[in-house]
Coordinates of C-alpha atoms in Angstrom, one line a residue:
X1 CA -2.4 16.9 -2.9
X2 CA -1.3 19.1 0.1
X3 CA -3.3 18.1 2.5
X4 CA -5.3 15.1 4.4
X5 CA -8.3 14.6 5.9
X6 CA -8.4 12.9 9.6
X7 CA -12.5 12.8 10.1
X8 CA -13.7 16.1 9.8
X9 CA -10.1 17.6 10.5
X10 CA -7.8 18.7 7.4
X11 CA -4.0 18.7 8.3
X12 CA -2.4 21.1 5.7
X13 CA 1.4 19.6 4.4
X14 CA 2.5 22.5 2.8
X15 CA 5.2 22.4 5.1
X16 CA 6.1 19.5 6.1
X17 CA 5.0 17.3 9.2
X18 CA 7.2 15.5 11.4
X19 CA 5.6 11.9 12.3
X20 CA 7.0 10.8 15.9
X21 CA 7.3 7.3 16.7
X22 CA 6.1 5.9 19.4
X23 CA 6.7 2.3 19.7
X24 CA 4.7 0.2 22.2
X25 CA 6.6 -3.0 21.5
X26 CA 9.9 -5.1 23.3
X27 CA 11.4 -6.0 20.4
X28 CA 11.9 -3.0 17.7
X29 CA 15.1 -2.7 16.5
X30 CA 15.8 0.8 17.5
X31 CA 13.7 1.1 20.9
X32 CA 12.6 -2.1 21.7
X33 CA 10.7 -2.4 25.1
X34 CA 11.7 1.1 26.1
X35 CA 8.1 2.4 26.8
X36 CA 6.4 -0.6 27.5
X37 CA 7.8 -1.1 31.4
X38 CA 4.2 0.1 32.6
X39 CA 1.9 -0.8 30.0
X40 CA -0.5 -3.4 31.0
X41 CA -2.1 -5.4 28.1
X42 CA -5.7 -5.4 28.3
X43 CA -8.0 -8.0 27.8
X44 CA -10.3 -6.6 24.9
X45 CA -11.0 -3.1 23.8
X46 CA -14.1 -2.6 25.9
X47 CA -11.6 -3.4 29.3
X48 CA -9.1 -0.7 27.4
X49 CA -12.2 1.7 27.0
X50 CA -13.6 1.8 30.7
X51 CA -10.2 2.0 32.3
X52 CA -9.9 5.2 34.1
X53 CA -6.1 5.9 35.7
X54 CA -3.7 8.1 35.2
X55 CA -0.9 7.6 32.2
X56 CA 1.2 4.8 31.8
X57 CA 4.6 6.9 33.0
X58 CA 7.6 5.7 30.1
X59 CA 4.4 5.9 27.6
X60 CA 3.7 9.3 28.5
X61 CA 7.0 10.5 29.2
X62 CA 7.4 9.3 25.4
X63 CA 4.5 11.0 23.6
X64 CA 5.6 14.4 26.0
X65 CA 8.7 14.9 24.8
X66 CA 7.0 14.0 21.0
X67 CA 5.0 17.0 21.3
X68 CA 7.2 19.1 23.5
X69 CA 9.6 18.3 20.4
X70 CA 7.5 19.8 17.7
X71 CA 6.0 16.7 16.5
X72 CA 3.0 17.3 14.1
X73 CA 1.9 13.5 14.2
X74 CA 2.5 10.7 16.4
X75 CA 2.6 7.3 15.1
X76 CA 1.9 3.6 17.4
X77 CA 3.3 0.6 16.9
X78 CA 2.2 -2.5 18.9
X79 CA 3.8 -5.5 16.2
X80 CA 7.6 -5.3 15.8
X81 CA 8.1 -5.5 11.9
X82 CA 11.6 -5.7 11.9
X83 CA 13.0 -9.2 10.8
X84 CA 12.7 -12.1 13.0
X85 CA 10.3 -10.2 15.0
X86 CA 7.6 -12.7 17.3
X87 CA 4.2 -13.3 16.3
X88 CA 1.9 -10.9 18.0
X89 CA -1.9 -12.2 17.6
X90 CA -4.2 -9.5 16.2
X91 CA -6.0 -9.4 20.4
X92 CA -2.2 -8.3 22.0
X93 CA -2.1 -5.9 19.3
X94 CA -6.0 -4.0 19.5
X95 CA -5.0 -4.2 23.2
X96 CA -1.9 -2.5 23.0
X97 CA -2.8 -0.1 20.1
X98 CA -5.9 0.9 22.2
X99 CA -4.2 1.0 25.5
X100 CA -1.6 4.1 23.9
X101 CA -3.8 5.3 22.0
X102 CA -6.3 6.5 24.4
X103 CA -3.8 7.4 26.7
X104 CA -2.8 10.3 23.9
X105 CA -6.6 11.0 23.4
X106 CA -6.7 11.8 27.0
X107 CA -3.9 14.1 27.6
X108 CA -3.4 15.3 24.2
X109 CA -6.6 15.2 22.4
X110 CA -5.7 17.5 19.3
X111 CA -2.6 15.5 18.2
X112 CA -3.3 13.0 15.4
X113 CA -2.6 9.9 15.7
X114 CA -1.5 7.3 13.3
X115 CA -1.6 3.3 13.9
X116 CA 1.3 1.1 12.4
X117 CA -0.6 -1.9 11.5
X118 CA -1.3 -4.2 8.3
X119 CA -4.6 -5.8 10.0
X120 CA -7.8 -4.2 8.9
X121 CA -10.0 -5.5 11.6
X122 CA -7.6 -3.5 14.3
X123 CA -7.6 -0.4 12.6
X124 CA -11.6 -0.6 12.2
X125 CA -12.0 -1.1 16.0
X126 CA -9.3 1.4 17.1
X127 CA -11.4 4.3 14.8
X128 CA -14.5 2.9 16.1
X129 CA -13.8 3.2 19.4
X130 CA -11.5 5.7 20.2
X131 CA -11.9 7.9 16.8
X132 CA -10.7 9.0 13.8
X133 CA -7.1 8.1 13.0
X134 CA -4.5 7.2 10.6
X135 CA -4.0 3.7 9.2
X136 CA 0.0 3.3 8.7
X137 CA 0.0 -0.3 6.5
X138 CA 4.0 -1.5 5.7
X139 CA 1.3 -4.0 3.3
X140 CA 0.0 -1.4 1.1
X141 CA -2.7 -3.8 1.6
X142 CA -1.3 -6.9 0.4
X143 CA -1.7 -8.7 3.5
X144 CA -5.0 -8.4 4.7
X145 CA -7.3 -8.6 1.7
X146 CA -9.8 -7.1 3.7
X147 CA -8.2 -3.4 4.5
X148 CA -8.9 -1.7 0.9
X149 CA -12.7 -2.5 1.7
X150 CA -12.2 -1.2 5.8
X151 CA -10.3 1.8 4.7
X152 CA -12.4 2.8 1.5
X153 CA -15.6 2.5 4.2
X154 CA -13.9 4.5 7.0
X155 CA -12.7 7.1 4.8
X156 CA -9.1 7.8 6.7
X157 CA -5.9 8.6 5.9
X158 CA -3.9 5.8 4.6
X159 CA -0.1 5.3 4.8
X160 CA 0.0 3.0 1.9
X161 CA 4.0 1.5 1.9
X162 CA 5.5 -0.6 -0.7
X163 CA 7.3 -3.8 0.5
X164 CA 8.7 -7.0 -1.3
X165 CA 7.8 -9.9 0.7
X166 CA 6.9 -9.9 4.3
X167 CA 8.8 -8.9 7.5
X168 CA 9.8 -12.3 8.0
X169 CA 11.3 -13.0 4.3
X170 CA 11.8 -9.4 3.2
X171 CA 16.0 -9.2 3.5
X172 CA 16.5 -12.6 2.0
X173 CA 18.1 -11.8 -1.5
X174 CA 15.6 -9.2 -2.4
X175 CA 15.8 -8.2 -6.1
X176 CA 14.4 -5.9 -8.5
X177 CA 14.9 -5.1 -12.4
X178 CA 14.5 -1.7 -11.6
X179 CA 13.7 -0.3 -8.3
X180 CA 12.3 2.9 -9.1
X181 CA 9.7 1.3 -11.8
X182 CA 8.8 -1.8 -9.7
X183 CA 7.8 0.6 -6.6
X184 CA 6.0 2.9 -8.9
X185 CA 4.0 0.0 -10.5
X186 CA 3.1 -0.8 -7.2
X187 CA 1.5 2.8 -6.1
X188 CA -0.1 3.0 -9.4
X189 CA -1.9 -0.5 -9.6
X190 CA -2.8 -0.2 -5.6
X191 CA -3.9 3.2 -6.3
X192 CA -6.2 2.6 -8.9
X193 CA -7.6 -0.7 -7.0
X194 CA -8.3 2.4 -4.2
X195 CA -9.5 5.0 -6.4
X196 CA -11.9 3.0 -8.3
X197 CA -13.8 2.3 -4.5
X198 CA -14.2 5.8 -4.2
X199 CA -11.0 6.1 -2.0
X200 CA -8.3 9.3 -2.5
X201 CA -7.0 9.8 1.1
X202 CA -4.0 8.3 0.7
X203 CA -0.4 9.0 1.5
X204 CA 2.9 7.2 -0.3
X205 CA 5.8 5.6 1.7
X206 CA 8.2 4.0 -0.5
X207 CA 9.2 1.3 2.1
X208 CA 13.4 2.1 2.7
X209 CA 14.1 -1.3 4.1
X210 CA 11.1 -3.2 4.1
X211 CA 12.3 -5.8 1.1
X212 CA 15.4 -3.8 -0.3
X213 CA 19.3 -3.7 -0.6
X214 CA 21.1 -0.9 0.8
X215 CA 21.7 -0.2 -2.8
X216 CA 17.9 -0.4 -3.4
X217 CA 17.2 2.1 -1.2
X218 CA 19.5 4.6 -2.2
X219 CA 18.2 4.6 -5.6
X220 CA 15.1 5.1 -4.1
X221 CA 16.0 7.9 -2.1
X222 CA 17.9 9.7 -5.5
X223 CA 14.9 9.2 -7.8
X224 CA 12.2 10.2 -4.8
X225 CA 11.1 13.5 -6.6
X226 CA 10.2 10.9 -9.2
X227 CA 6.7 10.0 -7.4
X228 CA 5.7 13.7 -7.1
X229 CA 3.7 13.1 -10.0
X230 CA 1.7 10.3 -8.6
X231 CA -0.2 12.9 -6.8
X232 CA 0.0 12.5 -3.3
X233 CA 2.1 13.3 -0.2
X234 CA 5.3 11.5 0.5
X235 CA 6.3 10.2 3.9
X236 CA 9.5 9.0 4.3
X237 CA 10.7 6.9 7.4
X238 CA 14.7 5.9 7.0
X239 CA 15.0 6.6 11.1
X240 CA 18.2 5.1 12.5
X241 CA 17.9 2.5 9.7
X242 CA 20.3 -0.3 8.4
X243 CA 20.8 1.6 5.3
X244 CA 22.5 4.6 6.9
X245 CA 24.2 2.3 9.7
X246 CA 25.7 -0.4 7.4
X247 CA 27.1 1.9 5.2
X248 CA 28.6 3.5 7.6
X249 CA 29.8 0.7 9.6
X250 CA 28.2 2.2 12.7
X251 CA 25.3 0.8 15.0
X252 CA 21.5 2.3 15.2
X253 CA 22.3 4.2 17.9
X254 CA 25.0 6.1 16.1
X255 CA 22.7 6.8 13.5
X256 CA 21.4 9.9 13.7
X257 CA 23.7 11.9 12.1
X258 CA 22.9 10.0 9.1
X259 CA 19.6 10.2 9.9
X260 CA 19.7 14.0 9.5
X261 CA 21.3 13.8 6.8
X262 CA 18.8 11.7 4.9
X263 CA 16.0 13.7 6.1
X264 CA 17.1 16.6 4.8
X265 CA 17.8 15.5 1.4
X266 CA 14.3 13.8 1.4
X267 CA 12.8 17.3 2.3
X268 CA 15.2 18.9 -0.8
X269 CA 13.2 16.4 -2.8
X270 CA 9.9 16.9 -2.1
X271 CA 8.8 14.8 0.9
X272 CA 6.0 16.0 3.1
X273 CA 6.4 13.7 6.2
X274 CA 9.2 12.6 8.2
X275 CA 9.0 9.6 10.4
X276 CA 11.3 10.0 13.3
X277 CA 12.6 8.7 16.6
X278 CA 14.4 11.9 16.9
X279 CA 11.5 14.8 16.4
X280 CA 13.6 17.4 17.7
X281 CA 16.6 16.8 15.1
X282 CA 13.9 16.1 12.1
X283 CA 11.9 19.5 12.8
X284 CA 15.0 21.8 13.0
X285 CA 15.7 20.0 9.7
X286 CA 12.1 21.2 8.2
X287 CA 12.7 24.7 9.7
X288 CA 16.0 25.4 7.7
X289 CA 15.2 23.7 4.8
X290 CA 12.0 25.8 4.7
X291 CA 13.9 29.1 5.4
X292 CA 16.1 28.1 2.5
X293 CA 12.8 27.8 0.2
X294 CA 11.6 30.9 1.2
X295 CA 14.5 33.0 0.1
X296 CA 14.4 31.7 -3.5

């Protein structure tokens, strides 16, 4: 599948799409609190829907330079995931998420917009309200029993990632037989469980650091072109991450060298979204490895 389907809006990814991040959070590992100076957490949606004021400035200034970079997707987060991250209730979050998110509908109303959350009642009233989106789930659905059936009825992309654990106990020993197979069992049971409720809009993320060894993920990342056959786009999101900045003995902000690096080699092998801080450095990545492809 080279394509999905955002409402009535297909976004082709026969070249590949660069995913910006936009993180609405004080407490992400790489950007924590850096665009959240001006944002004012609203009550309820309704409060979020009604307000009528110009941008928040260091949110704006954010999803700017996104598109100014190239970006082909932006993606909010409103619930740090990394661990030892606080407790945000599922309110803070809609409030947040709603908050940014209508924000970019305002000044930017053709971009699509994906929403980093596991809960399936936040994604419902963000697609209600403010329209059709893309649900970004580090669960693959395994911790809200209630988003297969709220994704399945709204019909929306859906970022389905594999993890082992949750954020809070994910890096505690994590172990696998055999990476490759366990993550693939995953997609394939989870697919199924989707595909059998009518459901195909789905996208595949195989999780790099949500529940795995540095060593873990770089098997993942060799054997990548090995879930091609599964059928559906690949997004991978390895941005400034601890498996490019312990192996280098550097810190996340030195990372994106190696971030570059990765992304490239994830584009060699097939992947048809990257999930970036740094949009600019990840879509002159897509450009020459797609100017490469085209003189074969």
């Amino acid at each position: 599948m080279t394509h999905i389907t955002i409402g009535a809006e297909k976004v082709s990814l026969e070249k590949p799409v660069v995913m910006g991040i936009l993180n609405v959070t004080p407490d992400s590992f790489y950007d924590g609190g850096k665009y959240t100076s001006e944002l004012k957490i609203m009550e309820n949606i309704s409060l979020a829907l009604t307000i009528n004021r110009l941008p928040a400035g260091k949110i704006m200034e954010r999803v700017d330079e996104i598109v100014e970079q190239g970006a082909g997707i932006i993606d909010v987060g409103a619930y740090s995931t990394r661990p030892g991250a606080a407790f945000v209730d599922a309110q803070e979050e809609l409030s947040r998420l709603s908050f940014a998110v209508e924000l970019i509908r305002k000044y930017h109303p053709h971009l699509p917009v994906s929403i980093d959350t596991f809960r399936a009642d936040v994604a419902k009233e963000i697609s209600h309200c403010l329209g059709p989106i893309i649900i970004n789930d580090i669960s693959g659905g395994t911790m809200d029993g209630k988003m297969f059936e709220i994704v399945a009825e709204l019909g929306l992309p859906y970022i389905m990632m594999h993890i082992q654990g949750t954020p809070q106990d994910m890096q505690v020993n994590p172990h696998y037989d055999d990476v490759v197979r366990e993550v693939r069992e995953f997609f394939t049971e989870r697919i199924a469980r989707l595909n059998v409720m009518g459901f195909n809009n789905i996208i595949l993320d195989q999780g790099f650091g949500f529940g795995k060894t540095v060593a873990h993920n770089y098997e993942l990342m060799d054997k990548m072109d090995s879930f091609l056959d599964l059928g559906y786009p690949l997004l991978v999101g390895i941005s400034r991450k601890s498996m490019i900045w312990r192996l280098l003995e550097i810190t996340p902000q030195e990372a994106l060298n190696g971030t570059t690096v990765l992304n490239t080699i994830s584009l060699l092998k097939g992947a048809h979204i990257l999930r970036v801080h740094d949009v600019r450095e990840a879509v002159e990545a897509v450009k020459i490895v797609e100017a490469m492809k085209m003189s074969l």
